Amino acid sequence: MSAALVGGRGWLALSALAALAALVFVIALAVGIGKMPISPATTFAAVINGLGLTDLPVRRIEAAVIWDYRLSRALVAALCGAGLALSGAILQSLLRNPLAEPYVLGISAGASTGAVMVMLLGFGAGTLSLGFGAFVGSLAAFVFVVLLAGRGQSADRTILAGVAASQLFNALTSWIVTTSANAEQARSVMFWLLGSFAGVRWPDVALAAGVLGAGLLTCLAHARALDALTFGEDAACSLGIDVRRVRIVLLAVTALMTATMVSIVGAIGFVGLVVPHAARFVVGPDHRRLLPATALVGALFMVLADIVSRLIGAPQILPIGVVTALVGVPFFAVILYRAKGAE
Amino acid sequence: MSIDVKDLHWSAGRRAIVQGVSLSVAEGETFGLLGPNGSGKSSLLRVVAGLRPPTAGRVTLGGTDIAQLSPRALARRLAVVAQHATTETAVSVLEVVRLGRTPHHGILSPWTATDDAIVAAALSEVGLSDHRDQLWQTLSGGERQRVQLARALAQRPSHLLLDEPTNHLDIQHQIEILRLVSRLALTTVVALHDLNLAARFCNRVGVLQDGRLVACGTPHEVLTQELIARVFGVAAEVAPSAHHGHPHVQFLMEDAG
């Protein structure tokens, strides 16, 4: 584990605990921010009161704001960050491409097309939500990529198919927006596409938690297969891995996780790219450590991004995708620079 | 256990690459696969390794058709060292060799002290015990091949396939790798370019030309002036080495005419 800043199992357990504590703390911070500032102590009191564990003195209005609005928002931010980062880690290992992230499969483009079809063309006539349209669009893009990548599902073909899917669905989105939308609608589509945690509630938390939990377990079950892909597909095959099956299962899990997160919060880029590299730097390439670490760091990153998005533009809330991209692009440049140096 | 290849064919699209190859490698034997560039050595090895399904024919390990074995069961019997292993991941020598234990583990089976012992033995076998924490990216070509060989040994296979393991290595490392391979008590097939190294380290050799096996036998039987001229298009003199008795090929740097 010389690649990483690792000093043994105790060190790992300690950092995992520290990261968990940090996550709890930033969630408490995120809950405190808003028109009515609430201290982390009050937040903790309200949360454990709400769980029926204590009966500490908390103002009813504060308890209501925490439980009805802010806690669900912070938890969705954490869960989506974890899900998108985990998807990125899986794709980078599966496609053996350090620049891969969920949107390389055209999932974001598909989500956009699905969302504008519901919003502007009135598909589902009010019974379907924007989120559901985005979910269907993401899965449509994924199916398109799998079919286009063909029987072998090789890494290069999958990435090329993803690029083609992105182009196709972006073109469809632009077509629909330019022919159907007025300026106000176009603005709201844009805002939604850049990601927002406004308006998320407890059912969204349950959905995101369920999908993330199932996704993380499936990915952990394939951790050794992902390790075996370090030297490519033939090397993994000769280690007894059924590469084609693993690829299809993990691509499907990634698509499902990304589509769910995008349907809840919009298309937030760069989390899937940035976070896995940061996690790999800390815990090394072993996927049994890397995958949980990536999910944890992704959750931290997204809650922090949410805090930043509400602080730097206040009283306006910046789209969350703007914040993640502003951090993500310089990181992208560093990866490119290092990849060039390694040639 | 032996490796038996029967009337094997493999095509890439419409192009026939391996055409009706049959050969048998006895238990514990080191078999050299020779032939010019594009003669189908790597393709034949990939089909024998089960990485590509044959268009026709079959491969058996100790009588069991590899098509009947699950990928994991096959990987426990047969290990492969590829010609040029690359990765962008920052992995250590130890982590690469640990990959060799993959076919011995299911989803939930824990890593055990036995695994550690096997990995340590494999590292020691290739003389890299002191390099276990070194990063793959910082290794020389020769060290990388030895790490891949250690990873293959950690699979605890009975059969070993190596695709030009001496490519890009200096002569000292070429000899080192082949000495190591020929010393192992495994049934081994190794694709090689260097006829003299093949003559020195292989029990038997087979020569491929345009996907067909055109000669097979001991280096003495196979490596003749006539065959070298016909298959490689180079004039050569072949004589037993005064040093070790194996055939020694000296190229005359002229057209075979």
Coordinates of C-alpha atoms in Angstrom, one line a residue:
Chain A
M1 CA 0.0 0.0 0.0
S2 CA 2.9 2.3 -0.6
A3 CA 0.9 4.3 -3.1
A4 CA -1.2 5.6 -0.3
L5 CA -0.8 7.5 2.9
V6 CA -1.4 4.4 4.9
G7 CA 0.1 3.2 8.0
G8 CA -1.8 0.0 8.8
R9 CA -5.2 -1.2 9.8
G10 CA -5.5 0.9 13.0
W11 CA -4.7 4.0 11.0
L12 CA -7.4 3.1 8.5
A13 CA -10.1 2.5 11.1
L14 CA -9.1 5.8 12.8
S15 CA -9.4 7.7 9.5
A16 CA -12.8 6.1 8.7
L17 CA -14.0 7.2 12.1
A18 CA -12.7 10.7 11.7
A19 CA -14.3 10.9 8.2
L20 CA -17.6 9.7 9.6
A21 CA -17.4 12.3 12.5
A22 CA -16.5 15.0 9.9
L23 CA -19.6 14.0 7.9
V24 CA -21.9 14.2 10.9
F25 CA -20.4 17.6 11.7
V26 CA -20.7 19.1 8.2
I27 CA -24.3 17.8 8.0
A28 CA -25.0 19.7 11.2
L29 CA -23.4 22.8 9.8
A30 CA -25.4 22.5 6.6
V31 CA -28.6 22.2 8.6
G32 CA -27.7 25.3 10.5
I33 CA -27.4 27.5 7.4
G34 CA -30.4 29.5 6.2
K35 CA -32.7 32.5 6.9
M36 CA -33.0 31.1 10.5
P37 CA -29.4 30.2 11.6
I38 CA -29.4 27.2 13.9
S39 CA -26.4 26.1 16.0
P40 CA -25.0 22.5 15.6
A41 CA -25.8 21.9 19.3
T42 CA -29.5 22.7 18.7
T43 CA -29.5 20.5 15.6
F44 CA -28.1 17.5 17.5
A45 CA -30.6 18.1 20.3
A46 CA -33.5 18.3 17.8
V47 CA -32.3 15.2 15.9
I48 CA -32.0 13.0 19.0
N49 CA -35.3 14.4 20.4
G50 CA -36.9 13.5 17.1
L51 CA -35.5 9.9 17.3
G52 CA -37.3 9.7 20.7
L53 CA -34.1 9.3 22.6
T54 CA -34.1 12.5 24.7
D55 CA -36.4 15.4 25.6
L56 CA -33.9 18.3 25.4
P57 CA -35.3 21.8 25.2
V58 CA -35.5 22.9 21.5
R59 CA -37.9 25.6 20.1
R60 CA -40.7 24.0 18.1
I61 CA -40.1 26.2 15.1
E62 CA -36.4 25.2 15.0
A63 CA -37.3 21.5 15.4
A64 CA -39.8 21.9 12.5
V65 CA -37.4 23.6 10.2
I66 CA -34.7 21.0 10.9
W67 CA -37.0 18.0 10.5
D68 CA -39.2 19.2 7.7
Y69 CA -36.7 21.0 5.5
R70 CA -33.0 21.1 6.3
L71 CA -32.1 17.6 7.5
S72 CA -33.6 15.9 4.5
R73 CA -31.8 18.3 2.2
A74 CA -28.4 17.7 3.9
L75 CA -28.9 13.9 3.9
V76 CA -29.9 13.9 0.2
A77 CA -26.8 15.9 -0.5
A78 CA -24.6 13.3 1.3
L79 CA -26.3 10.3 -0.3
C80 CA -26.1 11.8 -3.8
G81 CA -22.5 12.8 -3.3
A82 CA -21.8 9.2 -2.2
G83 CA -23.7 7.7 -5.1
L84 CA -22.2 9.8 -7.8
A85 CA -18.6 9.4 -6.4
L86 CA -19.1 5.6 -6.1
S87 CA -20.3 5.5 -9.7
G88 CA -17.2 7.4 -10.8
A89 CA -14.9 5.0 -9.0
I90 CA -16.6 2.0 -10.6
L91 CA -16.4 3.4 -14.1
Q92 CA -12.7 4.5 -13.7
S93 CA -11.8 0.9 -12.7
L94 CA -14.2 -0.9 -15.1
L95 CA -13.2 1.2 -18.2
R96 CA -9.6 1.6 -17.0
N97 CA -9.8 5.3 -17.7
P98 CA -8.8 7.8 -15.0
L99 CA -11.1 10.5 -16.7
A100 CA -14.2 8.3 -16.7
E101 CA -17.2 9.5 -14.6
P102 CA -20.9 8.7 -14.7
Y103 CA -21.6 11.2 -17.5
V104 CA -19.1 9.5 -19.8
L105 CA -21.9 7.0 -20.5
G106 CA -24.2 9.8 -21.7
I107 CA -26.4 9.5 -18.6
S108 CA -26.5 13.2 -17.9
A109 CA -27.4 14.0 -21.5
G110 CA -30.1 11.3 -21.4
A111 CA -31.5 12.8 -18.1
S112 CA -31.7 16.2 -19.6
T113 CA -33.6 15.0 -22.6
G114 CA -36.0 13.1 -20.4
A115 CA -36.5 16.1 -18.2
V116 CA -37.2 18.6 -21.0
M117 CA -39.5 16.2 -22.6
V118 CA -41.6 16.1 -19.5
M119 CA -41.2 19.9 -18.8
L120 CA -41.7 21.3 -22.3
L121 CA -43.5 18.7 -24.4
G122 CA -45.8 17.7 -21.6
F123 CA -45.1 14.0 -21.7
G124 CA -47.2 12.3 -19.0
A125 CA -49.4 15.3 -18.9
G126 CA -48.6 16.4 -15.3
T127 CA -48.7 12.9 -13.8
L128 CA -45.0 12.4 -14.4
S129 CA -42.5 14.4 -12.5
L130 CA -39.4 16.0 -13.9
G131 CA -37.3 13.6 -11.9
F132 CA -39.1 10.6 -13.4
G133 CA -38.5 11.9 -16.9
A134 CA -34.8 12.3 -16.1
F135 CA -34.7 8.8 -14.7
V136 CA -36.2 7.3 -17.8
G137 CA -33.9 9.5 -20.0
S138 CA -30.8 8.3 -18.1
L139 CA -31.7 4.6 -18.5
A140 CA -32.5 5.2 -22.2
A141 CA -29.1 6.6 -22.7
F142 CA -27.5 3.7 -20.9
V143 CA -29.4 1.1 -23.0
F144 CA -28.3 3.0 -26.1
V145 CA -24.6 2.8 -24.9
V146 CA -24.8 -0.9 -24.1
L147 CA -26.4 -1.7 -27.5
L148 CA -23.9 0.5 -29.4
A149 CA -20.9 -0.9 -27.5
G150 CA -21.9 -4.2 -29.0
R151 CA -21.3 -7.8 -27.9
G152 CA -17.8 -7.5 -26.5
Q153 CA -18.6 -4.4 -24.3
S154 CA -14.9 -3.5 -24.4
A155 CA -13.8 -0.5 -22.4
D156 CA -12.8 1.6 -25.4
R157 CA -16.0 0.9 -27.3
T158 CA -18.1 1.7 -24.2
I159 CA -16.5 5.1 -23.9
L160 CA -16.9 5.9 -27.6
A161 CA -20.5 4.8 -27.4
G162 CA -20.9 7.1 -24.4
V163 CA -19.6 10.0 -26.3
A164 CA -22.0 9.3 -29.2
A165 CA -24.9 9.0 -26.7
S166 CA -24.0 12.3 -25.1
Q167 CA -23.9 14.0 -28.5
L168 CA -27.2 12.5 -29.6
F169 CA -29.1 13.3 -26.4
N170 CA -27.6 16.8 -26.1
A171 CA -28.7 17.5 -29.6
L172 CA -32.2 16.3 -28.9
T173 CA -32.4 18.5 -25.7
S174 CA -31.2 21.6 -27.6
W175 CA -33.7 20.8 -30.4
I176 CA -36.6 20.5 -27.9
V177 CA -35.6 23.6 -26.0
T178 CA -35.1 25.8 -29.0
T179 CA -38.3 24.8 -30.7
S180 CA -40.6 24.5 -27.7
A181 CA -39.4 26.7 -24.8
N182 CA -39.9 30.3 -23.9
A183 CA -37.1 32.2 -22.1
E184 CA -38.5 31.5 -18.7
Q185 CA -38.9 27.8 -19.3
A186 CA -35.4 27.6 -20.8
R187 CA -34.0 29.2 -17.7
S188 CA -35.8 26.8 -15.4
V189 CA -34.5 23.8 -17.4
M190 CA -31.0 25.2 -17.2
F191 CA -31.3 25.7 -13.5
W192 CA -32.6 22.2 -12.9
L193 CA -29.8 20.7 -15.1
L194 CA -27.1 22.4 -13.0
G195 CA -28.4 20.7 -9.9
S196 CA -30.3 21.8 -6.9
F197 CA -31.2 20.4 -3.5
A198 CA -34.1 22.8 -3.1
G199 CA -37.4 21.0 -2.4
V200 CA -36.0 17.5 -1.6
R201 CA -38.0 15.7 1.2
W202 CA -37.9 12.5 3.2
P203 CA -39.2 10.2 0.4
D204 CA -36.2 11.4 -1.7
V205 CA -33.9 10.4 1.3
A206 CA -35.4 7.0 1.4
L207 CA -35.1 6.5 -2.3
A208 CA -31.4 7.7 -2.5
A209 CA -30.5 5.6 0.6
G210 CA -32.1 2.5 -0.7
V211 CA -30.4 2.7 -4.1
L212 CA -27.0 3.7 -2.6
G213 CA -27.1 0.9 -0.1
A214 CA -28.0 -1.7 -2.8
G215 CA -25.4 -0.2 -5.2
L216 CA -22.6 -0.2 -2.6
L217 CA -23.2 -3.8 -1.6
T218 CA -23.2 -5.0 -5.2
C219 CA -20.0 -3.1 -5.9
L220 CA -18.3 -4.4 -2.8
A221 CA -19.3 -7.9 -3.9
H222 CA -17.3 -7.2 -7.1
A223 CA -14.4 -5.5 -5.4
R224 CA -11.9 -8.4 -6.2
A225 CA -13.1 -8.4 -9.8
L226 CA -12.4 -4.7 -10.0
D227 CA -8.9 -5.3 -8.5
A228 CA -8.3 -8.0 -11.1
L229 CA -9.0 -5.5 -13.9
T230 CA -5.9 -3.5 -12.9
F231 CA -4.0 -5.0 -15.9
G232 CA -6.9 -5.1 -18.3
E233 CA -9.6 -7.4 -19.5
D234 CA -7.4 -10.4 -20.6
A235 CA -5.5 -10.3 -17.4
A236 CA -8.7 -10.3 -15.4
C237 CA -10.1 -13.2 -17.5
S238 CA -6.9 -15.2 -16.8
L239 CA -7.5 -14.6 -13.1
G240 CA -10.9 -16.3 -13.4
I241 CA -13.1 -13.2 -13.7
D242 CA -16.1 -13.4 -16.0
V243 CA -15.3 -9.9 -17.3
R244 CA -18.4 -9.5 -19.6
R245 CA -20.8 -10.4 -16.8
V246 CA -19.1 -8.1 -14.3
R247 CA -19.0 -5.3 -16.8
I248 CA -22.8 -5.5 -17.5
V249 CA -23.8 -5.9 -13.8
L250 CA -21.6 -2.9 -12.7
L251 CA -22.6 -0.7 -15.6
A252 CA -26.2 -1.4 -14.8
V253 CA -25.7 -0.6 -11.1
T254 CA -23.8 2.6 -12.1
A255 CA -26.6 3.7 -14.5
L256 CA -29.2 3.0 -11.9
M257 CA -27.4 4.9 -9.1
T258 CA -26.6 7.9 -11.4
A259 CA -30.1 8.0 -12.9
T260 CA -31.7 8.0 -9.4
M261 CA -29.4 10.7 -8.1
V262 CA -29.9 12.8 -11.2
S263 CA -33.7 12.4 -11.0
I264 CA -33.6 13.8 -7.4
V265 CA -31.1 16.6 -7.7
G266 CA -30.4 17.2 -11.4
A267 CA -27.2 16.6 -13.3
I268 CA -24.2 17.5 -11.0
G269 CA -20.9 16.9 -12.7
F270 CA -17.4 16.3 -11.6
V271 CA -18.1 14.6 -8.3
G272 CA -17.7 11.3 -9.9
L273 CA -14.4 12.4 -11.4
V274 CA -12.8 14.2 -8.5
V275 CA -13.7 12.2 -5.5
P276 CA -12.4 8.7 -6.5
H277 CA -9.0 10.1 -7.2
A278 CA -8.8 11.8 -3.9
A279 CA -10.0 8.7 -2.1
R280 CA -7.5 6.5 -4.0
F281 CA -4.7 8.9 -2.9
V282 CA -5.6 8.3 0.7
V283 CA -6.5 4.6 0.9
G284 CA -4.8 3.1 -2.2
P285 CA -6.2 1.1 -5.1
D286 CA -7.7 -1.9 -3.1
H287 CA -11.4 -1.7 -3.9
R288 CA -12.6 -3.1 -0.6
R289 CA -11.2 0.0 1.0
L290 CA -11.5 2.4 -2.0
L291 CA -15.3 2.0 -2.6
P292 CA -16.5 2.8 1.0
A293 CA -13.9 5.6 1.2
T294 CA -15.1 7.1 -2.1
A295 CA -18.7 7.0 -0.9
L296 CA -17.7 8.7 2.4
V297 CA -15.6 11.4 0.8
G298 CA -18.3 11.9 -1.9
A299 CA -20.8 12.5 0.8
L300 CA -18.5 15.0 2.6
F301 CA -17.7 16.8 -0.7
M302 CA -21.3 17.3 -1.7
V303 CA -22.5 18.5 1.7
L304 CA -19.6 21.0 1.7
A305 CA -20.4 22.0 -1.9
D306 CA -24.0 22.6 -0.8
I307 CA -22.8 24.8 2.1
V308 CA -20.5 26.8 -0.3
S309 CA -23.3 27.2 -2.9
R310 CA -25.5 28.8 -0.2
L311 CA -22.8 31.0 1.3
I312 CA -20.9 32.6 -1.6
G313 CA -23.8 33.7 -3.6
A314 CA -26.1 34.6 -0.7
P315 CA -29.0 35.5 -0.7
Q316 CA -29.0 33.8 -4.2
I317 CA -28.3 30.1 -4.1
L318 CA -25.7 29.0 -6.7
P319 CA -26.6 25.9 -8.7
I320 CA -24.7 23.1 -7.0
G321 CA -23.2 21.9 -10.3
V322 CA -21.5 25.3 -10.7
V323 CA -19.7 24.8 -7.3
T324 CA -18.6 21.2 -8.1
A325 CA -17.4 22.2 -11.5
L326 CA -15.4 25.1 -10.2
V327 CA -13.6 22.7 -8.0
G328 CA -13.6 19.9 -10.5
V329 CA -12.1 21.6 -13.5
P330 CA -8.8 22.5 -11.9
F331 CA -8.6 19.0 -10.6
F332 CA -9.3 17.6 -14.1
A333 CA -6.4 19.8 -15.3
V334 CA -4.0 18.4 -12.7
I335 CA -5.0 14.8 -13.7
L336 CA -4.3 15.5 -17.3
Y337 CA -1.0 17.2 -16.5
R338 CA 0.1 14.2 -14.4
A339 CA -1.1 11.7 -17.1
K340 CA 1.0 13.6 -19.6
G341 CA 4.0 13.5 -17.3
A342 CA 3.7 9.7 -17.0
E343 CA 3.9 9.1 -20.7
Chain B
M1 CA -0.9 -32.7 -16.1
S2 CA -0.4 -32.4 -19.8
I3 CA -1.7 -29.8 -22.2
D4 CA -3.3 -31.2 -25.4
V5 CA -4.3 -29.1 -28.3
K6 CA -6.4 -30.8 -31.0
D7 CA -7.0 -29.4 -34.5
L8 CA -7.4 -25.9 -33.1
H9 CA -8.6 -23.1 -35.4
W10 CA -9.2 -19.5 -34.5
S11 CA -10.2 -16.6 -36.8
A12 CA -10.3 -12.9 -36.3
G13 CA -13.4 -11.9 -38.4
R14 CA -12.8 -13.7 -41.7
R15 CA -9.1 -13.9 -41.3
A16 CA -7.9 -17.4 -40.2
I17 CA -5.1 -16.8 -37.7
V18 CA -4.7 -20.3 -36.1
Q19 CA -5.2 -23.1 -38.6
G20 CA -5.5 -26.7 -37.4
V21 CA -2.8 -26.8 -34.7
S22 CA -2.4 -30.0 -32.8
L23 CA 0.3 -30.5 -30.1
S24 CA 0.8 -32.1 -26.8
V25 CA 2.9 -30.8 -23.9
A26 CA 3.8 -33.4 -21.3
E27 CA 3.5 -32.8 -17.6
G28 CA 6.4 -30.8 -16.3
E29 CA 7.7 -30.0 -19.8
T30 CA 8.8 -26.6 -21.0
F31 CA 7.6 -26.2 -24.6
G32 CA 8.8 -23.3 -26.7
L33 CA 6.6 -21.8 -29.4
L34 CA 8.6 -20.2 -32.2
G35 CA 7.8 -18.4 -35.4
P36 CA 8.1 -15.1 -37.2
N37 CA 6.1 -12.0 -36.4
G38 CA 2.4 -12.6 -37.3
S39 CA 2.7 -16.4 -37.3
G40 CA 0.0 -16.7 -34.7
K41 CA 2.0 -17.5 -31.5
S42 CA 0.2 -14.9 -29.3
S43 CA -3.2 -15.9 -30.8
L44 CA -2.6 -19.6 -30.2
L45 CA -1.6 -18.9 -26.6
R46 CA -4.7 -16.8 -26.0
V47 CA -7.0 -19.6 -27.3
V48 CA -5.1 -22.2 -25.2
A49 CA -5.5 -19.9 -22.2
G50 CA -9.3 -19.8 -22.8
L51 CA -9.2 -16.0 -23.4
R52 CA -10.7 -16.5 -26.9
P53 CA -13.1 -19.3 -27.8
P54 CA -11.7 -21.5 -30.6
T55 CA -13.5 -21.5 -34.0
A56 CA -13.0 -25.2 -34.0
G57 CA -11.0 -27.8 -32.2
R58 CA -10.3 -28.2 -28.4
V59 CA -7.8 -27.7 -25.7
T60 CA -7.6 -30.1 -22.7
L61 CA -5.7 -29.9 -19.5
G62 CA -5.0 -33.3 -18.1
G63 CA -7.9 -34.7 -20.1
T64 CA -10.4 -32.0 -19.1
D65 CA -11.7 -29.8 -21.9
I66 CA -11.1 -26.1 -20.8
A67 CA -14.6 -25.3 -22.3
Q68 CA -16.0 -27.4 -19.5
L69 CA -14.2 -25.4 -16.8
S70 CA -15.6 -22.3 -15.2
P71 CA -13.3 -19.2 -15.5
R72 CA -12.3 -19.6 -11.9
A73 CA -11.6 -23.3 -12.1
L74 CA -9.5 -22.7 -15.2
A75 CA -7.5 -19.9 -13.5
R76 CA -6.7 -22.2 -10.6
R77 CA -5.0 -24.7 -13.0
L78 CA -3.6 -22.4 -15.6
A79 CA -1.8 -19.0 -15.2
V80 CA -0.9 -16.6 -18.0
V81 CA 2.0 -14.1 -18.2
A82 CA 1.2 -11.6 -21.0
Q83 CA 3.7 -10.0 -23.2
H84 CA 3.3 -6.4 -22.0
A85 CA 1.3 -5.8 -18.8
T86 CA 0.4 -2.2 -18.3
T87 CA -1.6 -0.2 -15.8
E88 CA -2.1 3.4 -14.8
T89 CA -3.0 2.5 -11.3
A90 CA -0.4 3.1 -8.7
V91 CA -0.1 -0.5 -7.4
S92 CA 2.7 -1.9 -5.4
V93 CA 4.6 -5.2 -6.2
L94 CA 2.8 -6.9 -3.3
E95 CA -0.6 -5.8 -4.5
V96 CA 0.1 -7.2 -8.0
V97 CA 1.2 -10.5 -6.7
R98 CA -1.8 -10.7 -4.3
L99 CA -4.0 -10.6 -7.5
G100 CA -2.8 -14.1 -8.1
R101 CA -5.0 -15.3 -5.3
T102 CA -8.1 -14.0 -7.0
P103 CA -9.3 -17.4 -8.4
H104 CA -9.0 -19.0 -4.9
H105 CA -11.5 -16.6 -3.3
G106 CA -15.2 -16.2 -3.5
I107 CA -17.1 -13.0 -2.6
L108 CA -17.1 -13.6 1.1
S109 CA -14.0 -15.7 1.7
P110 CA -11.5 -13.9 3.9
W111 CA -7.8 -13.4 3.1
T112 CA -5.8 -15.9 5.2
A113 CA -2.3 -16.5 6.5
T114 CA -2.0 -19.2 3.8
D115 CA -2.6 -16.6 1.1
D116 CA 0.1 -14.4 2.7
A117 CA 2.5 -17.4 2.8
I118 CA 1.9 -18.3 -0.9
V119 CA 2.4 -14.6 -2.0
A120 CA 5.6 -14.4 0.1
A121 CA 6.9 -17.7 -1.5
A122 CA 6.1 -16.4 -5.0
L123 CA 7.9 -13.1 -4.4
S124 CA 10.9 -15.0 -3.0
E125 CA 10.9 -17.4 -6.0
V126 CA 11.4 -14.5 -8.4
G127 CA 13.8 -12.7 -6.0
L128 CA 11.7 -9.7 -5.3
S129 CA 11.0 -10.1 -1.6
D130 CA 12.8 -6.8 -0.9
H131 CA 10.8 -4.9 -3.5
R132 CA 7.3 -5.8 -2.2
D133 CA 6.4 -2.2 -1.4
Q134 CA 7.9 -0.7 -4.6
L135 CA 5.4 0.9 -7.0
W136 CA 4.8 -0.9 -10.4
Q137 CA 5.5 2.4 -12.2
T138 CA 9.0 2.6 -10.8
L139 CA 10.1 -1.0 -11.9
S140 CA 12.3 -1.8 -14.8
G141 CA 11.0 -4.1 -17.6
G142 CA 12.8 -7.1 -16.2
E143 CA 11.4 -6.5 -12.7
R144 CA 7.9 -6.1 -14.1
Q145 CA 8.1 -9.5 -15.9
R146 CA 9.3 -11.1 -12.7
V147 CA 6.4 -9.5 -10.8
Q148 CA 4.0 -10.9 -13.3
L149 CA 5.6 -14.3 -13.0
A150 CA 5.3 -14.1 -9.2
R151 CA 1.6 -13.2 -9.6
A152 CA 1.2 -16.2 -11.9
L153 CA 2.9 -18.4 -9.4
A154 CA 0.6 -17.1 -6.6
Q155 CA -2.2 -18.6 -8.6
R156 CA -0.6 -22.0 -7.7
P157 CA -1.3 -23.3 -11.2
S158 CA -0.2 -26.6 -12.7
H159 CA 0.1 -25.0 -16.1
L160 CA 1.8 -21.8 -17.2
L161 CA 1.6 -19.9 -20.5
L162 CA 4.1 -17.1 -21.2
D163 CA 3.8 -14.8 -24.3
E164 CA 7.3 -13.6 -25.2
P165 CA 8.4 -12.9 -21.6
T166 CA 11.8 -11.8 -22.7
N167 CA 10.7 -9.0 -25.0
H168 CA 12.3 -5.7 -24.4
L169 CA 14.7 -7.2 -21.8
D170 CA 18.5 -7.1 -21.9
I171 CA 20.3 -10.4 -22.3
Q172 CA 21.0 -10.9 -18.6
H173 CA 17.3 -10.5 -17.7
Q174 CA 16.2 -12.7 -20.6
I175 CA 18.4 -15.5 -19.3
E176 CA 17.3 -14.9 -15.7
I177 CA 13.6 -15.2 -16.6
L178 CA 14.0 -18.3 -18.7
R179 CA 16.2 -20.0 -16.2
L180 CA 13.5 -19.3 -13.6
V181 CA 10.7 -20.6 -15.8
S182 CA 12.6 -23.8 -16.9
R183 CA 13.3 -24.6 -13.2
L184 CA 9.6 -24.6 -12.3
A185 CA 7.9 -28.0 -12.0
L186 CA 5.0 -26.7 -14.2
T187 CA 3.8 -27.7 -17.6
T188 CA 4.8 -24.6 -19.5
V189 CA 4.3 -23.2 -23.0
V190 CA 6.5 -20.1 -23.8
A191 CA 6.4 -18.1 -27.0
L192 CA 9.9 -16.9 -27.9
H193 CA 11.7 -15.0 -30.6
D194 CA 15.2 -16.0 -29.7
L195 CA 16.0 -19.4 -31.2
N196 CA 19.1 -19.9 -29.1
L197 CA 17.3 -19.2 -25.8
A198 CA 14.6 -21.6 -26.9
A199 CA 17.2 -24.3 -27.7
R200 CA 18.9 -23.7 -24.4
F201 CA 15.8 -23.7 -22.0
C202 CA 13.0 -25.6 -23.7
N203 CA 12.6 -29.4 -23.7
R204 CA 10.8 -29.3 -27.0
V205 CA 9.8 -26.6 -29.5
G206 CA 7.1 -26.1 -32.1
V207 CA 7.4 -23.7 -35.0
L208 CA 4.4 -21.8 -36.3
Q209 CA 4.2 -20.3 -39.8
D210 CA 1.0 -18.6 -41.1
G211 CA -1.0 -20.1 -38.2
R212 CA 0.1 -23.7 -38.9
L213 CA 2.5 -25.8 -36.9
V214 CA 5.2 -26.7 -39.4
A215 CA 7.6 -28.5 -37.0
C216 CA 7.6 -29.9 -33.6
G217 CA 10.2 -31.8 -31.6
T218 CA 13.4 -31.4 -29.6
P219 CA 15.5 -28.3 -30.4
H220 CA 18.0 -30.7 -32.1
E221 CA 15.3 -32.1 -34.4
V222 CA 13.5 -28.8 -35.2
L223 CA 16.2 -26.1 -35.4
T224 CA 17.8 -27.0 -38.7
Q225 CA 19.4 -24.7 -41.3
E226 CA 16.8 -25.8 -43.7
L227 CA 13.8 -25.0 -41.4
I228 CA 15.3 -21.6 -40.4
A229 CA 15.8 -20.7 -44.0
R230 CA 12.3 -21.8 -45.0
V231 CA 10.4 -20.3 -42.1
F232 CA 12.4 -17.2 -41.1
G233 CA 14.0 -16.5 -44.5
V234 CA 17.5 -16.2 -43.0
A235 CA 20.6 -18.3 -43.7
A236 CA 22.1 -19.8 -40.6
E237 CA 24.6 -22.3 -39.3
V238 CA 23.4 -24.7 -36.6
A239 CA 25.9 -26.6 -34.5
P240 CA 25.9 -28.0 -31.0
S241 CA 27.2 -25.5 -28.5
A242 CA 30.6 -26.5 -27.1
H243 CA 29.5 -25.1 -23.8
H244 CA 26.2 -26.8 -23.1
G245 CA 25.6 -29.2 -26.0
H246 CA 22.3 -27.6 -27.1
P247 CA 22.0 -26.4 -30.7
H248 CA 23.4 -23.0 -31.3
V249 CA 22.2 -21.0 -34.2
Q250 CA 24.5 -18.5 -35.9
F251 CA 22.9 -16.2 -38.4
L252 CA 24.9 -15.5 -41.5
M253 CA 23.3 -12.0 -42.2
E254 CA 22.6 -13.0 -45.8
D255 CA 19.5 -13.9 -47.7
A256 CA 18.5 -17.5 -47.4
G257 CA 18.5 -17.6 -51.2

